[in-house]
Amino acid sequence: GYVSPYSSFVTKKILDAGAIIVGRTNMDEFAMGSSTENSAFFTTRNPKGRDRIPGGSSGGSAAAVSAHHASASLGSDTGGSIRQPAAFTGVVGLKPTYGLVSRNGLTAFGSSLDQIGPLTKSVTDAALMLSIIAGKDENDSTSIAIPSTDYTKALTGDIKGMRLGLPKEYFVKGLNDEVKTRIIEVTKAYEKLGAVITEISLPHTEYGVAVYYVIATAEASSNLARFDGVRYGRRAKDAKQLSDVYNRSRTEGFGDEVKRRILLGTYVLSSGYYDAYYMKALKVRTLIKQDFDNAFKQVDAIITPTTPTTAFKAGEKTANPIEMYLSDIYTITVNLAGVPGISVPCGTDIAGLPIGFQLIGKHFDEAAILRLAHAYETR
Ligand code: GLN
C-alpha cells in the first residue's frame, strides 16, 4: 500500500512525453521471483493460458500488455524480469544496457544489475519507449551521458550482412524441444533476410545462475537493510524498544523469498565467506563479461531462446526455488555482463503458449538488436 512521495525519472519522462498512466501492476515482492507468485497480493494469471503464470518478476506489466489493458508498460530486469515474462505472455520486452536508463525512483534490488525497460506489443513501440526513457540523470550516478537518440530510426528493415551468433552452450539439456525447434526456425528466417548465422561459444554460461544468486542476494541484503521500520516502509505496531522495531518490522514485512535472499546475501558477505563466495563470484562475473566481449569480436548480435520452456503452471515450481531460478538461465548472464537484450515473440507451442527468442547486443548498441527484432517481426 506504499505510495511514493515522488515520481521516478522514467515516470516523469513518460508523463512529459504525453503518455497516460492507467495503473500500477502486480509483481514479485522486491522483484524477486520468476512467476509473480511471490507477490504480496495475489498471483497474476497468464492471459494466454489462465492456468499458467505470466512469468516474473514483472508479470503484471507483461500480463497488462498481453491482455490489451495497456499499449505499453515498464518493468525492471535484474536477471530476466522483463524478458522472461515478455516471452511467456507473447509480448516484446527490452532490457537496456546497464546505465542507459536512470534507476532513480526504482526500489533497488541488485544495484549493479537492475535496469528499467519497456514491455510492448511491437518492436516499434519498444523503440519509441526507449527513446523516451533513456538518458542522463544527475540523480543516478551510474547513468551514462549519451546523446538523445530516436531508436525508431534504427528500424530500417535492412539487416543484410549482419552477423548473428548462436551460442552452443544454450542448446543443451533442459531446453524444451518445441522451443528449440522454433528458435532454429527463427535463425532460418534471419538467413532468408540476409543475416549470417555462425556458431559461437560463451564458455562460462554454466556459472551464470550461481554467480547471479551470490551477487544479487549480496546486493539485496545490503539494499534491504534500509527497511528498518524507522526510515522506510512498514513499521510494526506497538514495538516496545528499538531492536523490537527493527526485528518485528522486518519479520512481519518481508515475505519468505525475500527473507531467504537476505539470509543468503548476508552469509556470502560475512567475513569468513566473503572471499570464497562473493569475491569468487565477482571474478567469474568478469569472465562472463569477457565471453560476451570475445563473441562480439565475431558477431553483431547473439540469438538465443529467452526461456528454456513456455509458461509453467501456477504452483508448479513454488516448492523448489532452484527450479524456479533456472527459468532465467538464458537471461541472467546478460545482466551480469551489462549488455542489452530483447525478447521477441516467435509463435506458440502445441498448447498455444507463446515462445520468445532473445537478441543480445553490444553495450549501448540497442539499435542493432532493435533493427534485427523489427526485421523479423515485419518479415
Ligand atoms: N527471477 C530472477 C530473480 O528472482 C530475476 C528477477 C528480476 O530480474 N528482477 O532474481
Coordinates of C-alpha atoms and ligand atoms in Angstrom, one line a residue:
G1 CA 0.0 0.0 0.0
Y2 CA 3.0 2.3 0.0
V3 CA 2.6 5.4 -2.2
S4 CA 5.8 7.0 -3.3
P5 CA 6.1 10.7 -2.4
Y6 CA 7.8 11.5 -5.7
S7 CA 7.9 10.1 -9.3
S8 CA 10.7 8.1 -10.7
F9 CA 12.9 9.6 -13.5
V10 CA 11.3 7.3 -16.1
T11 CA 7.7 8.1 -14.9
K12 CA 8.4 11.8 -15.3
K13 CA 9.8 11.3 -18.8
I14 CA 6.8 9.3 -19.8
L15 CA 4.3 11.9 -18.5
D16 CA 6.3 14.7 -20.1
A17 CA 6.0 12.9 -23.4
G18 CA 2.2 13.0 -23.1
A19 CA 1.5 9.4 -22.1
I20 CA -1.4 8.4 -19.8
I21 CA -0.6 6.1 -16.9
V22 CA -3.6 3.9 -16.3
G23 CA -2.4 2.0 -13.2
R24 CA 0.2 0.1 -11.2
T25 CA 0.9 -3.5 -11.9
N26 CA 1.4 -6.6 -9.7
M27 CA 4.9 -8.0 -9.3
D28 CA 7.0 -10.3 -7.1
E29 CA 8.0 -8.7 -3.8
F30 CA 11.1 -6.6 -4.3
A31 CA 11.3 -8.1 -7.9
M32 CA 12.5 -11.4 -6.5
G33 CA 10.9 -14.2 -8.5
S34 CA 10.1 -15.7 -11.9
S35 CA 6.4 -16.2 -11.7
T36 CA 4.7 -13.3 -9.8
E37 CA 3.8 -16.0 -7.2
N38 CA 6.0 -14.1 -4.6
S39 CA 3.6 -11.1 -4.8
A40 CA 2.4 -9.8 -1.5
F41 CA -1.1 -9.5 -3.1
F42 CA -2.0 -12.4 -5.4
T43 CA -0.7 -14.4 -8.4
T44 CA -1.3 -12.8 -11.7
R45 CA -2.5 -15.2 -14.4
N46 CA -1.2 -15.5 -17.9
P47 CA -3.7 -14.1 -20.4
K48 CA -2.5 -16.7 -22.9
G49 CA -3.3 -19.6 -20.6
R50 CA -5.2 -18.9 -17.4
D51 CA -3.8 -21.9 -15.5
R52 CA -0.3 -20.6 -16.2
I53 CA 1.8 -17.9 -14.5
P54 CA 2.8 -14.8 -16.6
G55 CA 6.5 -15.1 -15.6
G56 CA 8.1 -12.6 -13.2
S57 CA 9.0 -10.5 -11.6
S58 CA 7.3 -8.0 -13.9
G59 CA 4.5 -10.5 -14.5
G60 CA 1.7 -7.9 -14.0
S61 CA 3.4 -5.5 -16.5
A62 CA 3.6 -8.3 -19.1
A63 CA 0.0 -9.5 -18.5
A64 CA -1.4 -6.0 -18.8
V65 CA 0.1 -5.5 -22.3
S66 CA -0.6 -9.1 -23.3
A67 CA -4.3 -8.7 -22.3
H68 CA -4.5 -5.4 -24.1
H69 CA -5.1 -3.4 -20.9
A70 CA -2.3 -1.0 -21.9
S71 CA -0.3 -0.3 -25.0
A72 CA 3.0 -0.5 -23.1
S73 CA 4.3 -1.0 -19.6
L74 CA 7.5 -0.7 -17.7
G75 CA 9.3 -3.5 -15.9
S76 CA 12.6 -3.9 -14.1
D77 CA 15.1 -6.6 -15.1
T78 CA 17.7 -7.8 -12.7
G79 CA 18.1 -11.3 -14.1
G80 CA 15.4 -11.5 -16.7
S81 CA 12.3 -10.0 -15.2
I82 CA 11.4 -8.0 -18.4
R83 CA 12.4 -10.6 -21.0
Q84 CA 11.1 -13.8 -19.3
P85 CA 7.6 -12.6 -18.7
A86 CA 7.5 -11.0 -22.2
A87 CA 8.3 -14.4 -23.7
F88 CA 5.7 -16.2 -21.5
T89 CA 2.9 -13.8 -22.5
G90 CA 3.8 -13.1 -26.1
V91 CA 4.9 -9.5 -26.0
V92 CA 8.2 -7.7 -26.7
G93 CA 10.4 -7.0 -23.7
L94 CA 13.6 -4.9 -23.7
K95 CA 16.3 -4.8 -21.1
P96 CA 18.6 -1.8 -21.9
T97 CA 22.3 -1.6 -21.4
Y98 CA 23.2 -1.1 -17.8
G99 CA 23.4 2.7 -17.3
L100 CA 21.3 3.7 -20.3
V101 CA 18.1 4.3 -18.2
S102 CA 18.1 6.0 -14.8
R103 CA 17.2 3.9 -11.8
N104 CA 16.2 6.9 -9.7
G105 CA 12.9 6.2 -8.1
L106 CA 13.2 2.4 -8.6
T107 CA 13.4 0.4 -5.4
A108 CA 16.9 -1.2 -5.5
F109 CA 17.3 -5.0 -5.6
G110 CA 20.7 -5.8 -7.2
S111 CA 22.0 -2.3 -7.9
S112 CA 24.7 -3.5 -10.3
L113 CA 22.2 -5.5 -12.3
D114 CA 18.9 -3.6 -12.2
Q115 CA 17.6 -1.8 -15.3
I116 CA 14.2 -0.5 -16.2
G117 CA 12.8 -1.2 -19.7
P118 CA 9.6 -1.4 -21.7
L119 CA 7.2 -4.2 -22.4
T120 CA 5.2 -3.6 -25.6
K121 CA 3.2 -5.2 -28.4
S122 CA 5.6 -4.3 -31.1
V123 CA 9.3 -3.6 -31.6
T124 CA 8.5 -0.2 -32.9
D125 CA 6.7 0.6 -29.6
A126 CA 9.8 -0.7 -27.7
A127 CA 12.0 1.7 -29.7
L128 CA 9.6 4.6 -29.0
M129 CA 9.5 3.9 -25.3
L130 CA 13.3 3.5 -25.1
S131 CA 13.8 6.8 -26.9
I132 CA 11.7 8.5 -24.2
I133 CA 13.1 6.8 -21.0
A134 CA 16.9 6.7 -21.9
G135 CA 19.2 9.5 -20.9
K136 CA 21.5 11.0 -18.4
D137 CA 20.1 11.7 -14.9
E138 CA 22.1 13.6 -12.3
N139 CA 20.3 11.6 -9.6
D140 CA 21.7 8.2 -10.7
S141 CA 25.5 8.1 -10.6
T142 CA 25.5 5.0 -12.9
S143 CA 23.5 6.8 -15.6
I144 CA 25.6 7.5 -18.7
A145 CA 25.5 10.6 -20.8
I146 CA 24.8 9.6 -24.3
P147 CA 23.1 11.9 -26.9
S148 CA 19.4 11.6 -27.0
T149 CA 18.5 9.0 -29.6
D150 CA 15.5 8.3 -31.7
Y151 CA 15.7 4.5 -31.8
T152 CA 12.9 4.2 -34.3
K153 CA 15.4 5.4 -36.9
A154 CA 17.3 2.1 -36.4
L155 CA 14.3 0.2 -37.7
T156 CA 15.3 0.3 -41.4
G157 CA 14.3 -3.3 -42.3
D158 CA 17.8 -3.8 -43.8
I159 CA 19.8 -6.5 -42.0
K160 CA 21.8 -7.8 -45.0
G161 CA 25.2 -9.0 -43.9
M162 CA 24.6 -8.6 -40.2
R163 CA 26.3 -11.3 -38.2
L164 CA 24.3 -13.3 -35.7
G165 CA 25.9 -15.7 -33.2
L166 CA 24.3 -18.8 -32.0
P167 CA 25.9 -19.9 -28.6
K168 CA 26.3 -23.6 -28.4
E169 CA 26.1 -23.6 -24.6
Y170 CA 22.4 -22.6 -24.9
F171 CA 21.3 -25.6 -26.7
V172 CA 21.8 -28.2 -24.0
K173 CA 19.7 -30.4 -21.6
G174 CA 16.7 -28.6 -20.1
L175 CA 15.8 -26.8 -23.3
N176 CA 12.3 -27.8 -24.4
D177 CA 12.1 -29.4 -27.9
E178 CA 9.4 -27.2 -29.2
V179 CA 11.2 -24.0 -28.1
K180 CA 14.4 -25.3 -29.6
T181 CA 12.7 -26.1 -33.0
R182 CA 11.2 -22.7 -33.0
I183 CA 14.5 -20.9 -32.4
I184 CA 16.1 -22.8 -35.2
E185 CA 13.2 -21.7 -37.5
V186 CA 13.9 -18.1 -36.4
T187 CA 17.6 -18.4 -37.4
K188 CA 16.4 -19.7 -40.8
A189 CA 14.2 -16.7 -41.2
Y190 CA 17.1 -14.5 -40.4
E191 CA 19.2 -16.2 -43.1
K192 CA 16.5 -15.5 -45.6
L193 CA 16.6 -11.9 -44.6
G194 CA 20.3 -11.7 -45.4
A195 CA 21.8 -12.2 -42.0
V196 CA 24.8 -14.5 -41.5
I197 CA 24.5 -17.1 -38.7
T198 CA 27.6 -18.5 -37.0
E199 CA 28.0 -20.8 -34.0
I200 CA 29.8 -19.1 -31.2
S201 CA 30.8 -20.1 -27.6
L202 CA 30.1 -18.4 -24.3
P203 CA 32.1 -20.9 -22.2
H204 CA 31.2 -19.6 -18.7
T205 CA 27.4 -19.7 -19.3
E206 CA 27.1 -22.6 -16.9
Y207 CA 28.1 -20.5 -13.9
G208 CA 25.6 -17.7 -14.6
V209 CA 22.9 -18.7 -12.3
A210 CA 25.2 -19.5 -9.4
V211 CA 27.1 -16.2 -9.8
Y212 CA 23.9 -14.3 -10.1
Y213 CA 22.5 -15.7 -6.9
V214 CA 25.6 -14.8 -4.9
I215 CA 25.9 -11.2 -6.3
A216 CA 22.2 -10.4 -6.5
T217 CA 21.5 -11.6 -2.9
A218 CA 24.6 -9.9 -1.6
E219 CA 23.4 -6.6 -3.1
A220 CA 19.8 -7.2 -2.0
S221 CA 20.8 -7.9 1.6
S222 CA 22.6 -4.5 1.7
N223 CA 19.9 -2.6 -0.2
L224 CA 17.1 -4.0 2.0
A225 CA 18.9 -3.1 5.2
R226 CA 17.3 0.3 4.9
F227 CA 13.8 -1.2 5.5
D228 CA 14.2 -1.0 9.3
G229 CA 10.8 0.3 10.2
V230 CA 12.3 3.7 11.1
R231 CA 13.1 5.4 7.8
Y232 CA 11.4 3.4 5.0
G233 CA 8.3 1.3 4.6
R234 CA 6.3 -0.7 7.1
R235 CA 6.6 -0.3 10.8
A236 CA 5.5 -2.9 13.3
K237 CA 2.7 -1.7 15.7
D238 CA 3.3 -1.4 19.4
A239 CA 7.0 -2.3 19.4
K240 CA 8.4 -1.6 22.8
Q241 CA 12.1 -0.8 22.0
L242 CA 14.4 -0.1 19.1
S243 CA 15.6 -3.6 18.5
D244 CA 11.9 -4.7 18.5
V245 CA 11.1 -2.1 15.8
Y246 CA 13.8 -3.5 13.6
N247 CA 13.1 -7.1 14.3
R248 CA 9.3 -7.1 14.1
S249 CA 9.1 -4.7 11.2
R250 CA 11.3 -6.9 9.1
T251 CA 9.9 -10.2 10.3
E252 CA 6.3 -9.1 9.6
G253 CA 7.0 -7.1 6.5
F254 CA 9.2 -9.3 4.3
G255 CA 7.9 -12.4 2.5
D256 CA 9.6 -15.8 2.6
E257 CA 11.6 -15.4 -0.7
V258 CA 12.9 -12.0 0.4
K259 CA 14.0 -13.4 3.8
R260 CA 15.7 -16.3 2.0
R261 CA 17.7 -13.9 -0.1
I262 CA 18.6 -11.6 2.8
L263 CA 19.9 -14.7 4.7
L264 CA 21.9 -15.9 1.7
G265 CA 23.2 -12.5 0.9
T266 CA 24.3 -11.8 4.4
Y267 CA 26.0 -15.2 4.5
V268 CA 28.1 -14.7 1.4
L269 CA 29.2 -11.2 2.6
S270 CA 30.1 -12.4 6.1
S271 CA 33.8 -12.2 7.0
G272 CA 34.6 -15.9 6.8
Y273 CA 32.9 -16.4 3.5
Y274 CA 33.4 -13.1 1.6
D275 CA 36.4 -14.4 -0.4
A276 CA 35.1 -17.8 -1.0
Y277 CA 31.7 -16.7 -2.4
Y278 CA 31.3 -13.0 -3.0
M279 CA 34.8 -12.3 -4.3
K280 CA 34.9 -15.5 -6.3
A281 CA 31.5 -14.6 -7.9
L282 CA 32.8 -11.2 -8.9
K283 CA 35.8 -12.8 -10.7
V284 CA 33.6 -15.3 -12.6
R285 CA 31.3 -12.3 -13.5
T286 CA 34.3 -10.8 -15.2
L287 CA 34.9 -14.0 -17.1
I288 CA 31.2 -14.0 -18.2
K289 CA 31.6 -10.4 -19.4
Q290 CA 34.7 -11.4 -21.3
D291 CA 32.8 -14.2 -23.0
F292 CA 30.5 -11.6 -24.5
D293 CA 33.4 -9.2 -25.4
N294 CA 35.0 -12.0 -27.3
A295 CA 31.8 -13.1 -29.0
F296 CA 31.2 -9.5 -30.2
K297 CA 34.5 -9.5 -32.0
Q298 CA 32.9 -12.0 -34.4
V299 CA 29.2 -11.1 -34.5
D300 CA 26.9 -8.0 -34.3
A301 CA 24.4 -9.7 -32.0
I302 CA 23.7 -13.0 -30.3
I303 CA 20.5 -15.1 -30.8
T304 CA 19.2 -17.4 -28.1
P305 CA 15.9 -18.8 -26.6
T306 CA 14.6 -16.4 -24.0
T307 CA 13.4 -19.2 -21.7
P308 CA 14.0 -23.0 -21.7
T309 CA 10.3 -23.7 -21.6
T310 CA 7.0 -22.0 -22.2
A311 CA 4.9 -20.6 -19.2
F312 CA 4.7 -23.2 -16.5
K313 CA 1.6 -23.9 -14.4
A314 CA 0.8 -21.9 -11.3
G315 CA 2.2 -23.7 -8.2
E316 CA 4.4 -26.0 -10.4
K317 CA 7.7 -24.6 -9.1
T318 CA 6.9 -22.8 -5.9
A319 CA 8.2 -25.7 -3.7
N320 CA 11.5 -25.8 -5.5
P321 CA 13.4 -22.5 -5.5
I322 CA 16.3 -23.9 -7.6
E323 CA 13.9 -25.0 -10.4
M324 CA 12.3 -21.5 -10.3
Y325 CA 15.8 -19.9 -10.5
L326 CA 16.6 -22.0 -13.6
S327 CA 13.9 -20.4 -15.6
D328 CA 16.2 -17.4 -16.0
I329 CA 19.2 -19.4 -17.2
Y330 CA 19.2 -17.7 -20.7
T331 CA 18.7 -14.1 -19.4
I332 CA 20.8 -13.8 -16.3
T333 CA 24.3 -13.6 -17.9
V334 CA 23.1 -10.6 -19.9
N335 CA 22.6 -8.6 -16.7
L336 CA 25.9 -9.8 -15.3
A337 CA 27.7 -8.5 -18.4
G338 CA 25.5 -5.3 -18.5
V339 CA 24.7 -5.8 -22.2
P340 CA 21.2 -5.1 -23.7
G341 CA 18.7 -7.9 -24.5
I342 CA 15.3 -8.1 -26.1
S343 CA 12.7 -10.8 -26.2
V344 CA 10.6 -11.1 -29.3
P345 CA 7.6 -13.3 -29.8
C346 CA 8.0 -16.2 -32.4
G347 CA 4.9 -18.2 -32.3
T348 CA 3.5 -20.7 -29.8
D349 CA 3.9 -24.3 -28.7
I350 CA 1.3 -27.0 -29.4
A351 CA -0.7 -25.9 -26.4
G352 CA -0.9 -22.3 -27.8
L353 CA 1.5 -20.9 -25.2
P354 CA 3.9 -18.1 -26.5
I355 CA 7.5 -18.7 -27.3
G356 CA 10.1 -15.9 -27.4
F357 CA 13.6 -15.6 -28.7
Q358 CA 16.3 -13.3 -27.3
L359 CA 18.7 -11.0 -29.2
I360 CA 21.7 -9.8 -27.2
G361 CA 23.7 -6.8 -28.3
K362 CA 26.9 -4.9 -27.6
H363 CA 27.0 -2.3 -24.8
F364 CA 24.8 0.6 -25.9
D365 CA 24.1 -1.0 -29.3
E366 CA 20.3 -1.2 -28.7
A367 CA 20.0 0.0 -32.3
A368 CA 21.3 -3.3 -33.7
I369 CA 19.0 -5.6 -31.7
L370 CA 16.0 -3.4 -32.3
R371 CA 16.7 -3.4 -36.1
L372 CA 17.1 -7.2 -36.1
A373 CA 14.0 -7.7 -34.0
H374 CA 11.9 -5.4 -36.2
A375 CA 13.1 -7.1 -39.4
Y376 CA 11.9 -10.4 -38.0
E377 CA 8.6 -9.0 -36.8
T378 CA 7.8 -7.4 -40.1
R379 CA 9.2 -10.1 -42.4
Ligands
GLN1 N1 14.0 -14.3 -11.4 C1 15.2 -13.6 -11.1 C2 15.2 -13.5 -9.6 O1 14.3 -14.0 -8.9 C3 15.3 -12.3 -11.7 C4 14.4 -11.3 -11.1 C5 14.5 -9.9 -11.8 O2 15.0 -9.8 -12.9 N2 14.0 -9.0 -11.1 O3 16.1 -12.9 -9.0

